[in-house]
Amino acid sequence: MDNETSTGHVTRKAVLRAALAAGIAAPTVLMGVPALARTLTAGEAPPQLTPECDDGDDPTPPQTEGPYFKPNSPLRTSLLESGTVGVRLTVSGYVFGLTCRPIAGALLDFWQADTNGAYDNTGFRFRGHQFTDAQGAFRLTTIVPGLYPGRTRHLHVKVQAPGRPVLTSQLYFPGEPRNNTDSIFDARLLMSVRDAGAGKEAAFDFVLNVPQNPGPTPTPTATTTTQPPGGSWAAGTAYRAGDRVTYGGPAYVCLQAHTAQAGWEPPNVPALWRLA
């Protein structure tokens, strides 16, 4: 059932995921494939879903940031540390634009409660950011977050395509009793979750409000950015943590080592730069 709807048809995203894994151009394999509902687990009623990415569809809905966000999280794909307690969880998926083309180099910043429902507000436990690969894919290794008063189980996330506005949202788990009482819960943000040994595997694909032109390759073309007069930041430069640059007047300090690219100018990526 993972690749089919309740009607037995192969889902649009199942085809898209298989195409990306095989290195096939996404627009080619999607020709003639209808935008169908996400897979349903046996016995579950169909929730209201995030629209399949296609011309004219809405992007993934935003949600409140909440009181526990902290900037400058570490660059990492695993939030597990020595002695981490909890049920292991792997979340994977893709970041797409409005015409089903994956977005390379998109920033995803995750934060969550620990297994007891507590957030680390002094350090960076269960906080981290990463970037999608050339196929627009991401993968996060963490634990299933605990519950705390007033909320159902959830993950927080900020997603940003290079040079575009930030989407702040939350991801939810199917079958949680508190989904029915949490006033913030949105069924369109349910992940697909399954058991994997002693842990769990989840999947979710983000659709950002990024206009795209159809093309033969799933890799988007980087946006050209004009270097402001007097700015020392430059695309293609390998920056180290602590390096200082100027951009459009203000000075910035590098927070994470990276090689700069168009769309990652200091004002656009707070996970990489802060005002000096």
mmCIF file of C-alpha atoms in Angstrom:
data_model
loop_
_atom_site.group_PDB
_atom_site.id
_atom_site.type_symbol
_atom_site.label_atom_id
_atom_site.label_comp_id
_atom_site.label_asym_id
_atom_site.label_seq_id
_atom_site.Cartn_x
_atom_site.Cartn_y
_atom_site.Cartn_z
ATOM 1 C CA MET A 1 0.000 0.000 0.000
ATOM 2 C CA ASP A 2 2.971 2.364 0.397
ATOM 3 C CA ASN A 3 2.927 3.231 -3.305
ATOM 4 C CA GLU A 4 -0.805 3.058 -3.957
ATOM 5 C CA THR A 5 -3.964 4.874 -2.989
ATOM 6 C CA SER A 6 -7.016 3.101 -1.639
ATOM 7 C CA THR A 7 -8.198 2.899 -5.247
ATOM 8 C CA GLY A 8 -5.124 0.921 -6.277
ATOM 9 C CA HIS A 9 -3.565 3.697 -8.379
ATOM 10 C CA VAL A 10 0.098 4.598 -8.030
ATOM 11 C CA THR A 11 0.436 7.970 -6.296
ATOM 12 C CA ARG A 12 2.031 10.976 -7.933
ATOM 13 C CA LYS A 13 4.629 11.348 -5.197
ATOM 14 C CA ALA A 14 5.465 7.642 -5.265
ATOM 15 C CA VAL A 15 6.323 7.997 -8.964
ATOM 16 C CA LEU A 16 8.271 11.174 -8.296
ATOM 17 C CA ARG A 17 10.288 9.621 -5.469
ATOM 18 C CA ALA A 18 11.132 6.571 -7.601
ATOM 19 C CA ALA A 19 12.169 8.794 -10.490
ATOM 20 C CA LEU A 20 14.499 10.882 -8.338
ATOM 21 C CA ALA A 21 16.064 7.765 -6.834
ATOM 22 C CA ALA A 22 16.685 6.409 -10.338
ATOM 23 C CA GLY A 23 18.033 9.722 -11.636
ATOM 24 C CA ILE A 24 15.188 10.243 -14.123
ATOM 25 C CA ALA A 25 13.988 13.756 -14.947
ATOM 26 C CA ALA A 26 10.922 14.366 -12.774
ATOM 27 C CA PRO A 27 8.750 16.240 -15.309
ATOM 28 C CA THR A 28 9.194 13.396 -17.819
ATOM 29 C CA VAL A 29 7.987 10.588 -15.562
ATOM 30 C CA LEU A 30 5.083 12.641 -14.238
ATOM 31 C CA MET A 31 3.492 13.167 -17.650
ATOM 32 C CA GLY A 32 0.035 11.600 -17.520
ATOM 33 C CA VAL A 33 0.219 10.751 -13.800
ATOM 34 C CA PRO A 34 -2.757 12.251 -11.922
ATOM 35 C CA ALA A 35 -2.363 14.139 -8.653
ATOM 36 C CA LEU A 36 -3.816 11.539 -6.273
ATOM 37 C CA ALA A 37 -4.141 11.389 -2.488
ATOM 38 C CA ARG A 38 -1.305 10.258 -0.245
ATOM 39 C CA THR A 39 -1.266 6.610 0.851
ATOM 40 C CA LEU A 40 -3.693 5.740 3.629
ATOM 41 C CA THR A 41 -2.954 3.322 6.443
ATOM 42 C CA ALA A 42 -5.534 0.546 6.622
ATOM 43 C CA GLY A 43 -8.504 1.600 8.729
ATOM 44 C CA GLU A 44 -7.678 5.328 8.775
ATOM 45 C CA ALA A 45 -10.010 7.968 7.407
ATOM 46 C CA PRO A 46 -8.467 10.158 4.688
ATOM 47 C CA PRO A 47 -7.172 13.414 6.247
ATOM 48 C CA GLN A 48 -7.116 16.752 4.471
ATOM 49 C CA LEU A 49 -3.767 16.607 2.690
ATOM 50 C CA THR A 50 -1.092 18.986 1.582
ATOM 51 C CA PRO A 51 -1.820 19.385 -2.151
ATOM 52 C CA GLU A 52 0.365 17.386 -4.500
ATOM 53 C CA CYS A 53 2.810 19.773 -6.131
ATOM 54 C CA ASP A 54 1.444 20.907 -9.490
ATOM 55 C CA ASP A 55 0.677 24.168 -11.260
ATOM 56 C CA GLY A 56 -1.827 26.196 -9.244
ATOM 57 C CA ASP A 57 -1.661 24.184 -6.002
ATOM 58 C CA ASP A 58 -1.072 25.769 -2.611
ATOM 59 C CA PRO A 59 2.266 25.216 -0.863
ATOM 60 C CA THR A 60 2.722 23.425 2.460
ATOM 61 C CA PRO A 61 0.757 25.392 5.076
ATOM 62 C CA PRO A 62 2.655 27.484 7.638
ATOM 63 C CA GLN A 63 2.238 27.197 11.395
ATOM 64 C CA THR A 64 3.284 29.138 14.459
ATOM 65 C CA GLU A 65 6.962 29.132 15.423
ATOM 66 C CA GLY A 66 6.134 28.659 19.097
ATOM 67 C CA PRO A 67 8.199 29.935 22.034
ATOM 68 C CA TYR A 68 11.180 27.572 21.783
ATOM 69 C CA PHE A 69 12.933 28.420 18.500
ATOM 70 C CA LYS A 70 16.639 29.334 18.731
ATOM 71 C CA PRO A 71 18.738 30.605 15.798
ATOM 72 C CA ASN A 72 22.262 29.386 15.006
ATOM 73 C CA SER A 73 21.540 25.672 15.385
ATOM 74 C CA PRO A 74 24.368 23.237 14.478
ATOM 75 C CA LEU A 75 24.739 21.941 10.924
ATOM 76 C CA ARG A 76 23.900 18.229 11.249
ATOM 77 C CA THR A 77 21.538 15.582 9.901
ATOM 78 C CA SER A 78 21.398 13.588 13.157
ATOM 79 C CA LEU A 79 20.146 15.029 16.440
ATOM 80 C CA LEU A 80 21.252 11.938 18.362
ATOM 81 C CA GLU A 81 24.002 12.374 20.939
ATOM 82 C CA SER A 82 25.769 10.047 23.373
ATOM 83 C CA GLY A 83 23.228 8.721 25.845
ATOM 84 C CA THR A 84 20.180 9.871 23.866
ATOM 85 C CA VAL A 85 17.030 8.225 25.226
ATOM 86 C CA GLY A 86 13.901 7.648 23.144
ATOM 87 C CA VAL A 87 12.415 5.797 20.190
ATOM 88 C CA ARG A 88 14.612 6.339 17.153
ATOM 89 C CA LEU A 89 12.946 8.220 14.306
ATOM 90 C CA THR A 90 14.139 8.852 10.760
ATOM 91 C CA VAL A 91 12.337 11.544 8.740
ATOM 92 C CA SER A 92 13.051 11.774 5.013
ATOM 93 C CA GLY A 93 11.536 13.511 2.032
ATOM 94 C CA TYR A 94 11.983 16.160 -0.633
ATOM 95 C CA VAL A 95 11.532 19.907 -0.997
ATOM 96 C CA PHE A 96 9.656 20.892 -4.179
ATOM 97 C CA GLY A 97 8.614 24.100 -5.869
ATOM 98 C CA LEU A 98 5.221 24.753 -7.411
ATOM 99 C CA THR A 99 5.841 22.731 -10.590
ATOM 100 C CA CYS A 100 7.142 19.558 -8.921
ATOM 101 C CA ARG A 101 10.804 20.348 -9.510
ATOM 102 C CA PRO A 102 12.996 19.542 -6.479
ATOM 103 C CA ILE A 103 14.913 22.406 -4.889
ATOM 104 C CA ALA A 104 18.617 21.827 -4.247
ATOM 105 C CA GLY A 105 20.327 23.665 -1.396
ATOM 106 C CA ALA A 106 17.117 24.375 0.530
ATOM 107 C CA LEU A 107 17.671 25.048 4.235
ATOM 108 C CA LEU A 108 15.742 22.953 6.788
ATOM 109 C CA ASP A 109 16.065 23.877 10.474
ATOM 110 C CA PHE A 110 14.501 21.344 12.893
ATOM 111 C CA TRP A 111 13.843 21.594 16.627
ATOM 112 C CA GLN A 112 11.774 19.453 19.003
ATOM 113 C CA ALA A 113 11.118 18.307 22.573
ATOM 114 C CA ASP A 114 13.004 15.398 24.118
ATOM 115 C CA THR A 115 11.314 12.138 25.098
ATOM 116 C CA ASN A 116 10.017 13.804 28.285
ATOM 117 C CA GLY A 117 8.454 16.715 26.400
ATOM 118 C CA ALA A 118 11.132 19.258 27.390
ATOM 119 C CA TYR A 119 13.008 21.658 25.085
ATOM 120 C CA ASP A 120 16.677 22.525 25.579
ATOM 121 C CA ASN A 121 16.610 26.317 25.910
ATOM 122 C CA THR A 122 20.230 26.737 27.015
ATOM 123 C CA GLY A 123 22.008 24.513 24.474
ATOM 124 C CA PHE A 124 21.181 22.839 21.179
ATOM 125 C CA ARG A 125 19.972 19.327 22.069
ATOM 126 C CA PHE A 126 17.423 18.190 19.485
ATOM 127 C CA ARG A 127 18.146 21.210 17.319
ATOM 128 C CA GLY A 128 19.935 21.230 13.976
ATOM 129 C CA HIS A 129 19.834 22.408 10.396
ATOM 130 C CA GLN A 130 20.749 20.841 7.056
ATOM 131 C CA PHE A 131 20.459 21.488 3.314
ATOM 132 C CA THR A 132 18.764 19.427 0.628
ATOM 133 C CA ASP A 133 21.053 17.602 -1.785
ATOM 134 C CA ALA A 134 21.154 18.006 -5.576
ATOM 135 C CA GLN A 135 17.938 15.969 -5.852
ATOM 136 C CA GLY A 136 16.101 18.126 -3.299
ATOM 137 C CA ALA A 137 16.195 15.352 -0.682
ATOM 138 C CA PHE A 138 16.696 15.604 3.081
ATOM 139 C CA ARG A 139 17.053 13.042 5.878
ATOM 140 C CA LEU A 140 16.843 13.655 9.630
ATOM 141 C CA THR A 141 17.763 11.150 12.357
ATOM 142 C CA THR A 142 16.258 11.909 15.760
ATOM 143 C CA ILE A 143 13.798 10.461 18.310
ATOM 144 C CA VAL A 144 10.025 10.555 18.613
ATOM 145 C CA PRO A 145 9.347 13.735 20.632
ATOM 146 C CA GLY A 146 7.553 13.507 23.961
ATOM 147 C CA LEU A 147 4.270 15.100 24.958
ATOM 148 C CA TYR A 148 3.753 18.184 27.085
ATOM 149 C CA PRO A 149 0.567 19.896 28.299
ATOM 150 C CA GLY A 150 -1.691 21.361 25.618
ATOM 151 C CA ARG A 151 0.046 19.907 22.548
ATOM 152 C CA THR A 152 0.037 16.753 20.501
ATOM 153 C CA ARG A 153 3.288 15.102 19.355
ATOM 154 C CA HIS A 154 5.083 17.252 16.737
ATOM 155 C CA LEU A 155 8.328 18.431 15.139
ATOM 156 C CA HIS A 156 9.106 22.073 14.382
ATOM 157 C CA VAL A 157 10.755 23.083 11.109
ATOM 158 C CA LYS A 158 11.776 26.111 9.084
ATOM 159 C CA VAL A 159 12.304 25.561 5.348
ATOM 160 C CA GLN A 160 13.872 28.095 2.989
ATOM 161 C CA ALA A 161 14.749 27.836 -0.682
ATOM 162 C CA PRO A 162 17.851 29.856 -1.632
ATOM 163 C CA GLY A 163 16.948 33.531 -1.791
ATOM 164 C CA ARG A 164 13.278 32.935 -0.887
ATOM 165 C CA PRO A 165 11.140 33.613 2.220
ATOM 166 C CA VAL A 166 11.192 31.182 5.157
ATOM 167 C CA LEU A 167 8.341 28.702 5.667
ATOM 168 C CA THR A 168 7.794 27.997 9.382
ATOM 169 C CA SER A 169 5.664 24.934 10.078
ATOM 170 C CA GLN A 170 5.204 21.771 12.162
ATOM 171 C CA LEU A 171 4.968 18.060 11.341
ATOM 172 C CA TYR A 172 2.562 15.647 13.031
ATOM 173 C CA PHE A 173 2.192 11.929 13.723
ATOM 174 C CA PRO A 174 -0.904 9.965 12.613
ATOM 175 C CA GLY A 175 -3.022 8.145 15.171
ATOM 176 C CA GLU A 176 -2.139 10.406 18.122
ATOM 177 C CA PRO A 177 -5.102 10.848 20.536
ATOM 178 C CA ARG A 178 -4.208 14.491 21.124
ATOM 179 C CA ASN A 179 -4.522 15.295 17.424
ATOM 180 C CA ASN A 180 -8.246 15.684 18.151
ATOM 181 C CA THR A 181 -7.793 18.200 20.985
ATOM 182 C CA ASP A 182 -4.753 20.251 19.919
ATOM 183 C CA SER A 183 -6.059 23.554 18.527
ATOM 184 C CA ILE A 184 -2.906 24.032 16.420
ATOM 185 C CA PHE A 185 -2.947 20.570 14.791
ATOM 186 C CA ASP A 186 -3.387 20.552 10.991
ATOM 187 C CA ALA A 187 -4.034 17.205 9.264
ATOM 188 C CA ARG A 188 -2.379 18.495 6.068
ATOM 189 C CA LEU A 189 0.928 18.306 7.968
ATOM 190 C CA LEU A 190 0.670 14.634 8.935
ATOM 191 C CA MET A 191 3.754 12.580 8.139
ATOM 192 C CA SER A 192 3.513 9.045 6.769
ATOM 193 C CA VAL A 193 4.915 6.923 9.621
ATOM 194 C CA ARG A 194 5.705 3.204 9.837
ATOM 195 C CA ASP A 195 7.485 0.911 12.284
ATOM 196 C CA ALA A 196 11.092 0.019 11.468
ATOM 197 C CA GLY A 197 12.427 -2.521 13.931
ATOM 198 C CA ALA A 198 12.591 -0.857 17.333
ATOM 199 C CA GLY A 199 12.253 2.582 15.751
ATOM 200 C CA LYS A 200 10.071 4.426 13.274
ATOM 201 C CA GLU A 201 10.474 5.827 9.762
ATOM 202 C CA ALA A 202 8.540 8.883 8.603
ATOM 203 C CA ALA A 203 8.226 10.686 5.282
ATOM 204 C CA PHE A 204 7.041 14.159 4.321
ATOM 205 C CA ASP A 205 7.517 16.265 1.195
ATOM 206 C CA PHE A 206 7.468 20.057 1.436
ATOM 207 C CA VAL A 207 5.985 22.183 -1.344
ATOM 208 C CA LEU A 208 7.316 25.745 -1.199
ATOM 209 C CA ASN A 209 5.787 28.807 -2.797
ATOM 210 C CA VAL A 210 8.603 28.988 -5.351
ATOM 211 C CA PRO A 211 7.641 29.602 -9.005
ATOM 212 C CA GLN A 212 9.446 27.262 -11.403
ATOM 213 C CA ASN A 213 9.633 26.781 -15.145
ATOM 214 C CA PRO A 214 9.205 23.184 -16.359
ATOM 215 C CA GLY A 215 12.446 21.687 -17.582
ATOM 216 C CA PRO A 216 14.151 18.366 -18.401
ATOM 217 C CA THR A 217 16.271 18.243 -15.259
ATOM 218 C CA PRO A 218 15.189 17.978 -11.598
ATOM 219 C CA THR A 219 18.000 20.288 -10.507
ATOM 220 C CA PRO A 220 16.860 23.928 -10.361
ATOM 221 C CA THR A 221 18.962 26.732 -11.756
ATOM 222 C CA ALA A 222 20.483 28.977 -9.092
ATOM 223 C CA THR A 223 19.232 32.529 -8.964
ATOM 224 C CA THR A 224 21.774 35.113 -10.087
ATOM 225 C CA THR A 225 22.464 37.662 -7.382
ATOM 226 C CA THR A 226 24.166 40.978 -8.037
ATOM 227 C CA GLN A 227 27.002 41.699 -5.635
ATOM 228 C CA PRO A 228 26.245 44.973 -3.795
ATOM 229 C CA PRO A 229 28.848 47.752 -4.106
ATOM 230 C CA GLY A 230 31.442 47.509 -1.359
ATOM 231 C CA GLY A 231 30.328 44.094 -0.110
ATOM 232 C CA SER A 232 33.048 41.508 0.539
ATOM 233 C CA TRP A 233 30.738 38.454 0.499
ATOM 234 C CA ALA A 234 31.151 36.467 -2.735
ATOM 235 C CA ALA A 235 29.533 33.298 -4.078
ATOM 236 C CA GLY A 236 31.999 30.427 -4.485
ATOM 237 C CA THR A 237 34.080 31.442 -1.460
ATOM 238 C CA ALA A 238 34.776 28.840 1.237
ATOM 239 C CA TYR A 239 33.987 30.505 4.550
ATOM 240 C CA ARG A 240 34.944 29.242 8.009
ATOM 241 C CA ALA A 241 33.166 29.812 11.311
ATOM 242 C CA GLY A 242 34.224 33.229 12.611
ATOM 243 C CA ASP A 243 34.993 34.747 9.196
ATOM 244 C CA ARG A 244 33.649 38.271 8.723
ATOM 245 C CA VAL A 245 32.152 39.782 5.584
ATOM 246 C CA THR A 246 30.123 42.801 4.579
ATOM 247 C CA TYR A 247 27.013 42.675 2.444
ATOM 248 C CA GLY A 248 25.009 45.693 1.351
ATOM 249 C CA GLY A 249 26.569 47.752 4.142
ATOM 250 C CA PRO A 250 26.189 45.676 7.359
ATOM 251 C CA ALA A 251 28.931 43.325 8.592
ATOM 252 C CA TYR A 252 28.251 39.637 9.298
ATOM 253 C CA VAL A 253 30.012 36.806 11.170
ATOM 254 C CA CYS A 254 30.019 33.273 9.739
ATOM 255 C CA LEU A 255 28.399 30.701 12.081
ATOM 256 C CA GLN A 256 28.979 27.487 10.089
ATOM 257 C CA ALA A 257 31.725 26.537 7.636
ATOM 258 C CA HIS A 258 30.322 26.396 4.083
ATOM 259 C CA THR A 259 30.983 27.323 0.467
ATOM 260 C CA ALA A 260 28.822 30.300 -0.476
ATOM 261 C CA GLN A 261 26.423 30.152 -3.401
ATOM 262 C CA ALA A 262 23.920 32.537 -4.944
ATOM 263 C CA GLY A 263 20.857 32.748 -2.722
ATOM 264 C CA TRP A 264 22.858 32.196 0.484
ATOM 265 C CA GLU A 265 23.682 35.864 1.016
ATOM 266 C CA PRO A 266 24.037 36.723 4.746
ATOM 267 C CA PRO A 267 20.599 38.337 5.173
ATOM 268 C CA ASN A 268 18.916 35.262 3.634
ATOM 269 C CA VAL A 269 20.379 32.465 5.790
ATOM 270 C CA PRO A 270 20.452 33.248 9.525
ATOM 271 C CA ALA A 271 21.692 29.713 10.214
ATOM 272 C CA LEU A 272 24.952 30.607 8.441
ATOM 273 C CA TRP A 273 25.434 34.316 9.244
ATOM 274 C CA ARG A 274 24.597 36.775 12.022
ATOM 275 C CA LEU A 275 25.048 40.524 12.198
ATOM 276 C CA ALA A 276 28.453 41.407 13.626
#
